[in-house]
XYZ file of C-alpha atoms in Angstrom:
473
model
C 3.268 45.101 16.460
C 3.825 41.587 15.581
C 3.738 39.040 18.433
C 6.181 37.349 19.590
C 6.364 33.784 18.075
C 7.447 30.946 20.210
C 10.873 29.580 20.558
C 11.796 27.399 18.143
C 12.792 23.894 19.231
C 15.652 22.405 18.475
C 16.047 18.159 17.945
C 18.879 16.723 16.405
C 16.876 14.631 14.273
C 13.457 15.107 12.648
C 10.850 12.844 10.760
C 7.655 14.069 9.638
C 4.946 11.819 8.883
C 2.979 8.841 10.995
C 3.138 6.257 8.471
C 5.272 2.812 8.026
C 8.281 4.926 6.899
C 8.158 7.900 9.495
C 7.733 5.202 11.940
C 10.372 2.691 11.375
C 13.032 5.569 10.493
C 12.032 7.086 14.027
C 12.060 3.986 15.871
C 15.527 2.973 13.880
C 16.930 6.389 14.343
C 16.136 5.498 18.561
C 19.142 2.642 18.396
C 16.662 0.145 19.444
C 15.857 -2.884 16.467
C 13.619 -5.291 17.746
C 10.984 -7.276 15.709
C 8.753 -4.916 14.359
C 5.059 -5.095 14.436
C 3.010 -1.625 12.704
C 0.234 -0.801 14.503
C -1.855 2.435 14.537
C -0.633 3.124 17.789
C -1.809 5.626 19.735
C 1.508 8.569 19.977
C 2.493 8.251 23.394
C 3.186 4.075 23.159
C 5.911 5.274 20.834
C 7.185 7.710 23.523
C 7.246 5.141 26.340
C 8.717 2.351 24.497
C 11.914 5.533 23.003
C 12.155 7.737 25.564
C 14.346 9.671 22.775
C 11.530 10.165 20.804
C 8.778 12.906 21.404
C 6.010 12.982 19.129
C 3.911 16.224 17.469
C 0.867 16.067 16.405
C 0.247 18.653 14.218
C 0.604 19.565 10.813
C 3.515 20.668 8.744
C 2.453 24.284 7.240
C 6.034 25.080 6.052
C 9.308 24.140 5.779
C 12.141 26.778 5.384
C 15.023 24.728 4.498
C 17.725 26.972 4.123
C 16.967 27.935 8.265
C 16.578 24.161 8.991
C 13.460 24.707 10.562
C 9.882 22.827 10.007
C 6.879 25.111 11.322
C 3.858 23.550 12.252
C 0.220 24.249 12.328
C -0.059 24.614 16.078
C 2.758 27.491 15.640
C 5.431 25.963 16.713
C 8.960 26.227 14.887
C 11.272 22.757 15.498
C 14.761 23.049 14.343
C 17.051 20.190 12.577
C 20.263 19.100 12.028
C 18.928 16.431 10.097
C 15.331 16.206 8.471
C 13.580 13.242 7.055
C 10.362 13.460 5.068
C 7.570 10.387 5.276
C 4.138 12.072 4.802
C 3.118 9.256 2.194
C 0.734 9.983 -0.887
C -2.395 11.066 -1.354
C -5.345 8.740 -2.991
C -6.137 10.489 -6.573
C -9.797 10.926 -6.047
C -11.497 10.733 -9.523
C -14.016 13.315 -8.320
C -13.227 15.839 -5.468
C -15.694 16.559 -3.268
C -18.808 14.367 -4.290
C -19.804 12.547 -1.089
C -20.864 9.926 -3.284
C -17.530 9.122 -4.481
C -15.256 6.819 -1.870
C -11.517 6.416 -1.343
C -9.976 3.946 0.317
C -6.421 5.141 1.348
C -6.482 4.547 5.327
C -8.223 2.604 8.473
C -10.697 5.481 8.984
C -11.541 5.631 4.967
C -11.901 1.487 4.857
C -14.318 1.786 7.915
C -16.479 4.374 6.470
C -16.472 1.922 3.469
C -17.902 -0.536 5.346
C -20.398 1.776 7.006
C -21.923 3.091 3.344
C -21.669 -1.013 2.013
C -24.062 -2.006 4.538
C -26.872 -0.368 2.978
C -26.172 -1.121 -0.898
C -27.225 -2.984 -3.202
C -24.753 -2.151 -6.123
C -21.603 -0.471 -5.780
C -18.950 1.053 -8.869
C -15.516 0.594 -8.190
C -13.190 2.534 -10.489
C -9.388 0.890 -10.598
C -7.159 -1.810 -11.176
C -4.596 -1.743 -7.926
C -4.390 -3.945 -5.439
C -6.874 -2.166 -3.162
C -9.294 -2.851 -6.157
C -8.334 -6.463 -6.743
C -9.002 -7.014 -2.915
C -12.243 -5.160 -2.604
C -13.627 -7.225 -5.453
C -12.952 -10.597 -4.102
C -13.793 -9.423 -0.421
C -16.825 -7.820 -1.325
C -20.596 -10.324 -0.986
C -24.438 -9.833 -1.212
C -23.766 -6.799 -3.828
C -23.717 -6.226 -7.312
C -20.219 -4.767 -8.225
C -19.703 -3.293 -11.711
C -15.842 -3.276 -12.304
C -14.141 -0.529 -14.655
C -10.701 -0.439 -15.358
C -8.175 0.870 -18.129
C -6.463 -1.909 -18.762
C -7.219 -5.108 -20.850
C -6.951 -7.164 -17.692
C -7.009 -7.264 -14.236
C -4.430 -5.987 -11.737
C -2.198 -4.878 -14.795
C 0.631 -3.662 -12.275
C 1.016 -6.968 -10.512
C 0.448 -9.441 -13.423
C 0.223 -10.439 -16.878
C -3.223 -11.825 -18.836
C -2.214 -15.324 -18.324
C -2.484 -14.203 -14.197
C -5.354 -12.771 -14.493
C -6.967 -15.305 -16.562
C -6.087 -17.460 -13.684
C -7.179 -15.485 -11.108
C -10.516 -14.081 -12.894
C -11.625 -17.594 -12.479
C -11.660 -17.502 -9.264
C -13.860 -14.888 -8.791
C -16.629 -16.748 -10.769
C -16.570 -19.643 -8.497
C -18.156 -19.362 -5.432
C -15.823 -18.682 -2.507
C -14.409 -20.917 -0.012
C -14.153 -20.328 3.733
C -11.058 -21.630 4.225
C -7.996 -18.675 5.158
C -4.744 -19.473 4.138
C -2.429 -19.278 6.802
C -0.339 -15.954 7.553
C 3.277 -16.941 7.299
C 4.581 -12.981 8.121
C 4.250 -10.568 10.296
C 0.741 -9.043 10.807
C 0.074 -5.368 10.469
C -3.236 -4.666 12.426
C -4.659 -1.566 13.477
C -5.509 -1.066 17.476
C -9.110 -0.101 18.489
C -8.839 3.152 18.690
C -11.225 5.546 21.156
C -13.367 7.835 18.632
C -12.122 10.690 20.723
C -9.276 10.741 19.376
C -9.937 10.125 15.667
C -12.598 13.636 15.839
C -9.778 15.468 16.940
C -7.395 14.820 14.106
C -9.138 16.952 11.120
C -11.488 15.123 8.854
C -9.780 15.752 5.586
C -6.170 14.773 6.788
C -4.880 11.483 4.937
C -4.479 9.058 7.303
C -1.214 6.435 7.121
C -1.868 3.591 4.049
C -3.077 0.649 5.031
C -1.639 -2.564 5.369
C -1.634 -6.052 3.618
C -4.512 -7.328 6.022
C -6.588 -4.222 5.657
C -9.946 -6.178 5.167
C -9.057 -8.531 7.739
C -11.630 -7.726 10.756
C -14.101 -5.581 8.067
C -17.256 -7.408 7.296
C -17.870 -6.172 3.789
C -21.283 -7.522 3.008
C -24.072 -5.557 1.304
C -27.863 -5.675 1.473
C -28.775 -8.774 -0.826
C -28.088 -12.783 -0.148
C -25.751 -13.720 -2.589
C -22.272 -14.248 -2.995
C -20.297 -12.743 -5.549
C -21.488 -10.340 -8.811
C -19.306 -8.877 -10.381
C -19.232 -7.284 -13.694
C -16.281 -6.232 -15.499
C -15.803 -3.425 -17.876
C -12.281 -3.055 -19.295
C -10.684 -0.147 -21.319
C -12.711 2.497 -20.206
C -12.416 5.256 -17.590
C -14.511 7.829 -15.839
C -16.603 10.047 -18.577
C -18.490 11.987 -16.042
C -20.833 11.368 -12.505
C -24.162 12.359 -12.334
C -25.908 12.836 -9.394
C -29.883 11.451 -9.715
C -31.898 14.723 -9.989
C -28.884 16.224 -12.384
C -29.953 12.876 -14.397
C -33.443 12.429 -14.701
C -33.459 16.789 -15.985
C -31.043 14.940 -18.937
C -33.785 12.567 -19.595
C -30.664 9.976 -20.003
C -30.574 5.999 -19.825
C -29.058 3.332 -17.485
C -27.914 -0.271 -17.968
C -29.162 -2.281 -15.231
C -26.820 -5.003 -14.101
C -25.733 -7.135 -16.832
C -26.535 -10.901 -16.339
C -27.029 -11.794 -20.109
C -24.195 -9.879 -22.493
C -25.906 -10.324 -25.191
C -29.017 -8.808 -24.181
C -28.873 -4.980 -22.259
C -31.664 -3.297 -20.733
C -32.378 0.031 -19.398
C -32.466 0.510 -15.261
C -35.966 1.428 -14.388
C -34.591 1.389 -10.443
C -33.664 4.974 -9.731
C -29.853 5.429 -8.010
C -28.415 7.991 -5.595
C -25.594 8.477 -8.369
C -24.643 7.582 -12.280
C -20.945 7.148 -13.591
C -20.352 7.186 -17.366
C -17.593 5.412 -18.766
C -15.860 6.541 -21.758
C -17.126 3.253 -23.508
C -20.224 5.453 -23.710
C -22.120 2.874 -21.407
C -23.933 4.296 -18.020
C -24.669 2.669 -14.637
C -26.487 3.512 -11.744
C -25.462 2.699 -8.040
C -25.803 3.454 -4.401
C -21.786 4.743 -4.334
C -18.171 5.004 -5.989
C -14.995 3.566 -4.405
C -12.200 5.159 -6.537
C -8.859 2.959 -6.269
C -6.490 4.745 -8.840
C -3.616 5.086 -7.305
C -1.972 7.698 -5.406
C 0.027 10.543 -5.518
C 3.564 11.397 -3.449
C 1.899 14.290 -0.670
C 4.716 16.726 -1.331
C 2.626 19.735 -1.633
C 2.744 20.609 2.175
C 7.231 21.323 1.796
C 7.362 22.856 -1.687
C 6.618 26.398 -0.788
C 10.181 28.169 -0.561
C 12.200 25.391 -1.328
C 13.707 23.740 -4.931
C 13.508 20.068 -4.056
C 13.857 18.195 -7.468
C 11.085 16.242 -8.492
C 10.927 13.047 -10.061
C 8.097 12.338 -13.228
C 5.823 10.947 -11.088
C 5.798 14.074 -8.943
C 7.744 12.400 -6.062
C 11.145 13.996 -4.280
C 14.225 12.764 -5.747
C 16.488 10.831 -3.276
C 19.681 9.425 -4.237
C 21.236 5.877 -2.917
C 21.402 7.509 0.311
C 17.965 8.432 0.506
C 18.905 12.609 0.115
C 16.966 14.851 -0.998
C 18.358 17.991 -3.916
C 18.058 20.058 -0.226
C 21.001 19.438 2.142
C 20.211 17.641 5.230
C 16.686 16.972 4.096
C 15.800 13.052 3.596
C 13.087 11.036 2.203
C 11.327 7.669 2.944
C 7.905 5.896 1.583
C 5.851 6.628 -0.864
C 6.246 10.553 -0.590
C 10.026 9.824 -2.727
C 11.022 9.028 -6.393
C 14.332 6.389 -6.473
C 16.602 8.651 -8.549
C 19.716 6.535 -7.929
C 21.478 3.846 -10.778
C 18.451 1.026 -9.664
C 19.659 -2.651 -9.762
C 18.606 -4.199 -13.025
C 16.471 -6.607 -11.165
C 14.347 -3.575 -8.537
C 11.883 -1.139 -9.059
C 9.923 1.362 -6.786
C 6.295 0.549 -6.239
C 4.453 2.374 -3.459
C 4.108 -0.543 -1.443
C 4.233 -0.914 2.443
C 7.047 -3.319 2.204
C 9.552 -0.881 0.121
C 8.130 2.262 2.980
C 9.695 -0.420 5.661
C 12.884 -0.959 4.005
C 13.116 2.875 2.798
C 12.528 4.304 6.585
C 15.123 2.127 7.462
C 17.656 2.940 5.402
C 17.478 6.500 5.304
C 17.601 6.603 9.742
C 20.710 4.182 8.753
C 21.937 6.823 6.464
C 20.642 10.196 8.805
C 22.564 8.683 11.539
C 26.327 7.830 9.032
C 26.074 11.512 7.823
C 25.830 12.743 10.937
C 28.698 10.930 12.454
C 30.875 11.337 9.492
C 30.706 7.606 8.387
C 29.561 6.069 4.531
C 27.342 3.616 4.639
C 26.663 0.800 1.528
C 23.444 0.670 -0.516
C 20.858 -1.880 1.288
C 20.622 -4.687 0.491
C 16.805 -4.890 0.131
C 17.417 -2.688 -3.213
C 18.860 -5.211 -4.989
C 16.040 -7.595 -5.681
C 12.350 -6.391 -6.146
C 10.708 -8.889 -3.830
C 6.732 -8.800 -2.677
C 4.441 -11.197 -0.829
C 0.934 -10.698 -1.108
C -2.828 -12.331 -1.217
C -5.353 -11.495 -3.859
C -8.158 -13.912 -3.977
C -6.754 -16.528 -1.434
C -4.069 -16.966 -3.377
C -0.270 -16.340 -1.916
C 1.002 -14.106 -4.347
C 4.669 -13.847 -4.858
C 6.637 -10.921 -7.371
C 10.472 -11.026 -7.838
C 12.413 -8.939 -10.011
C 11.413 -7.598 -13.364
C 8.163 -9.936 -13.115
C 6.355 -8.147 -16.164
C 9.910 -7.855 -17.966
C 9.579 -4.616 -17.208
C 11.763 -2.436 -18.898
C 13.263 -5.809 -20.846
C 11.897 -4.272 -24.087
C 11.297 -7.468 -26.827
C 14.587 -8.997 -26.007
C 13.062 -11.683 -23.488
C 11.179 -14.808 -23.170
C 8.899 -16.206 -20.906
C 7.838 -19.732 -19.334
C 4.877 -20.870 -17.452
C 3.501 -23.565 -15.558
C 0.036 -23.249 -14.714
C -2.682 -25.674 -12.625
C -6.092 -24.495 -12.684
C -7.084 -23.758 -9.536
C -3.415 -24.409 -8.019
C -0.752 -22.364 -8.708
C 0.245 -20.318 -11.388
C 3.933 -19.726 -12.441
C 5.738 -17.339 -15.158
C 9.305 -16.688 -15.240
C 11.220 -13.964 -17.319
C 14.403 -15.228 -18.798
C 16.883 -12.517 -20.648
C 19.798 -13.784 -22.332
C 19.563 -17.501 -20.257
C 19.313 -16.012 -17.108
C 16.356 -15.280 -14.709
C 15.416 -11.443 -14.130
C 11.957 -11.951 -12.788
C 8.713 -14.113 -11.288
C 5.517 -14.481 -10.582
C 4.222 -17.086 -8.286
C 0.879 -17.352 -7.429
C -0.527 -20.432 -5.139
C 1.621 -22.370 -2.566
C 4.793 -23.188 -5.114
C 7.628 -23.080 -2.384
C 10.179 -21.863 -5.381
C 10.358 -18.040 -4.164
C 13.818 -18.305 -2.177
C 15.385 -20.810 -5.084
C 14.224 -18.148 -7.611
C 15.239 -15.502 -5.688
C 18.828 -16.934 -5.558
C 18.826 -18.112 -9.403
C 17.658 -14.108 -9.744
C 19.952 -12.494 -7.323
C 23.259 -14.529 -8.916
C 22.503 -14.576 -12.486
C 23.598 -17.994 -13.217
C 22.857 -18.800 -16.948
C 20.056 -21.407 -16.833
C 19.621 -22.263 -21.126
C 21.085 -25.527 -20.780
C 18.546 -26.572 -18.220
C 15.446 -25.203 -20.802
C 12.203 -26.311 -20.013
C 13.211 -28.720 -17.457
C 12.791 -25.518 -15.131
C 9.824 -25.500 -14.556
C 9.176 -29.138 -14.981
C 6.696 -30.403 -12.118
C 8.386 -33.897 -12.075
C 11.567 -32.414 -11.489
C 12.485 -30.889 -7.582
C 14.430 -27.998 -8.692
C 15.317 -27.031 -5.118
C 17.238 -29.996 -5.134
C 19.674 -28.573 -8.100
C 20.456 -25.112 -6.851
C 21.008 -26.026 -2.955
């Protein structure tokens, strides 16, 4: 005899996932916009400041789409009219299950970083995203050996010529001084360690925010300040673990100071990455930062969502799914509408904001019969950022991407300063990078956003000498 399952329950509107996107679209879908701060709040702040909300914590086993019903873990069934679905990505582990092997995805992963950095002396971090680019900089009194893919650092955010720039900041020795915050914070709460056991370990925790490292003391074992050591175009051959190592009688490098000269490690290490480049190093642990990948598994059981090529659910410009009445938001969705010429999709927390948004904007137009016009946030690609103490700025097609040959580029670079390229198609701006305290983001923006042709103004630009604010007011 089968037993008798609970009721289901039935809310008008439901969003699944805890992140930046589940959370704004709930708190959007509530009526009530105020300024909004993200914190890793604990479930029932949400309640008391929406009393229309009610929050589940549990996990989504299935979704059965065509009953408009989401069944969690805990048993319980929860019926829709409308469904919106924000469970994030998932960090692509190079190596699953090695305990030796470390990803930084969420609060709880970054603090068990810290924990295992405390006692090393050399640490391997595998990546070239912006979680990488931070850890590097952030990171003192350890040996760090580098590996990346690319030919240069951070190849999503910036060109050589960036990286060039920025590289050289990691040589020098690093200054106290902060710069200023000039947004709005995203910190995490203190949160009682009761609470975190309960939640299983292996569930992925919501992505962390710009100021992740903010509050994390990230020192190792030795006095010194930085050491890094880069190795680019390689990847991840295979990880030994030391008794695995010393049966295959094989060789380390130790740290290398002098690249001319290489020696073997005599120092024996818990674990040994090769790269591909055939070279092998020993260290105390691995923090793998490639990327992520859109957590759909959980809903595809039963249901033909359409995928995009990076594995994502489609959406279209009104953040819909292939399914009827089944939305998307964050990083767990593929754009699959005509994009602007000057936006793309990067899983970044400022495009979950803006996507959560929108698609409560568009949950709550369906449902009341009205249309509602594309955000604006969609039309320009705009991030701020900080990677070395530098404010970081990308606009639009900043790495001509998708410009094919047909562009040209100009730059204006201090050492030490700033750092400025612009992407020109045709005599008009598409995209920007600004690194250092420039103050030309919102005219750029503008010059990007209206398409004015700019050839007869040529190099004059980005002439120093020359206030270009002053032109374009």
């Amino acid at each position: 005899m089968e037993a008798a399952r609970p009721p289901a329950t039935a809310g008008k509107f439901v969003v699944v996932g805890g992140g930046i996107a589940g959370v704004t679209c709930a708190e959007q879908i509530s009526k009530i916009l105020e300024e909004f701060d993200v914190e890793e709040q604990s479930s029932t702040m949400l309640e008391k400041r929406f009393p229309n909300i009610k929050v589940i914590e549990s996990g989504v086993k299935q979704l059965k789409s065509e009953e408009h019903c989401i069944v969690t873990e805990d048993g319980n069934q929860h019926v829709y009219k409308k469904l919106c679905l924000c469970a994030g990505a998932k960090p692509k582990l190079i190596c699953e299950g090695n305990p030796y092997v470390l990803g930084i995805r969420d609060t709880d992963s970054a603090q068990e970083f810290q924990k295992q950095l405390t006692k090393a002396k050399r640490i391997m971090i595998i990546g070239n995203g912006g979680i990488a680019l931070e850890l590097v900089y952030e990171i003192e009194g350890c040996e760090v050996i580098w590996a990346i893919k690319d030919k240069a650092i951070g190849n999503t955010f910036f060109d050589a010529g960036a990286a060039e720039f920025l590289t050289s900041k990691l040589i020098a020795e690093k200054p106290e001084a902060k710069i200023a915050q000039k947004r709005t914070r995203y910190t995490t709460e203190g949160r009682k360690k009761e609470a975190r056991s309960k939640s299983k370990a292996d569930n992925v925790g919501s992505a962390l925010g710009p100021d992740w490292h903010e509050g994390l003391n990230l020192k190792g074992t030795k006095e010194f300040s930085h050491k890094i050591h880069l190795e680019t175009m390689c990847e991840v051959k295979k990880i030994y673990l030391q008794d695995e190592f010393r049966i295959l009688k094989k060789k380390s490098f130790t740290f290398p100071r002098d690249p001319k000269s290489v020696t073997t490690d005599t120092e024996m290490w818990p674990v040994y990455v090769e790269l591909t480049n055939e070279k092998i190093y020993g260290c105390d642990f691995i923090v793998s930062a490639t990327g992520v990948t859109p957590n759909v598994e959980p809903f595809l059981h039963g249901n033909s969502f359409n995928l995009g090529e990076d594995g994502g659910l489609k959406v279209d410009d009104h953040m819909h799914t292939s399914l009827p009445d089944v939305y998307a938001a964050g990083d767990i969705c593929t754009a699959s509408w005509q994009l602007s010429p000057v936006w793309q999709q990067m899983r970044l927390w400022t495009q979950a904001r803006q996507m959560g948004w929108y698609a409560a904007k568009c949950m709550a137009a369906a449902s009341l019969g009205d249309s509602t016009d594309m955000d604006f946030s969609f039309e320009l690609f705009a991030h701020v950022t900080k990677f070395f103490n530098y404010k970081v700025v990308l606009l639009g097609k900043y790495n001509a991407q998708g410009l094919g040959s047909d562009h040209e580029l100009m730059l204006r670079c201090t050492k030490g300063q700033e750092y400025i390229k612009v992407v020109m198609q045709n005599g008009r701006m598409m995209g920007a990078v600004l690194i250092g305290e420039t103050d030309l983001e919102e005219t750029f923006e503008n010059l990007i956003l209206n398409q004015m042709n700019l050839s007869s103004y040529g190099e004059d630009l980005l002439d120093p000498n020359i206030d270009i604010e002053d032109y374009f007011d």
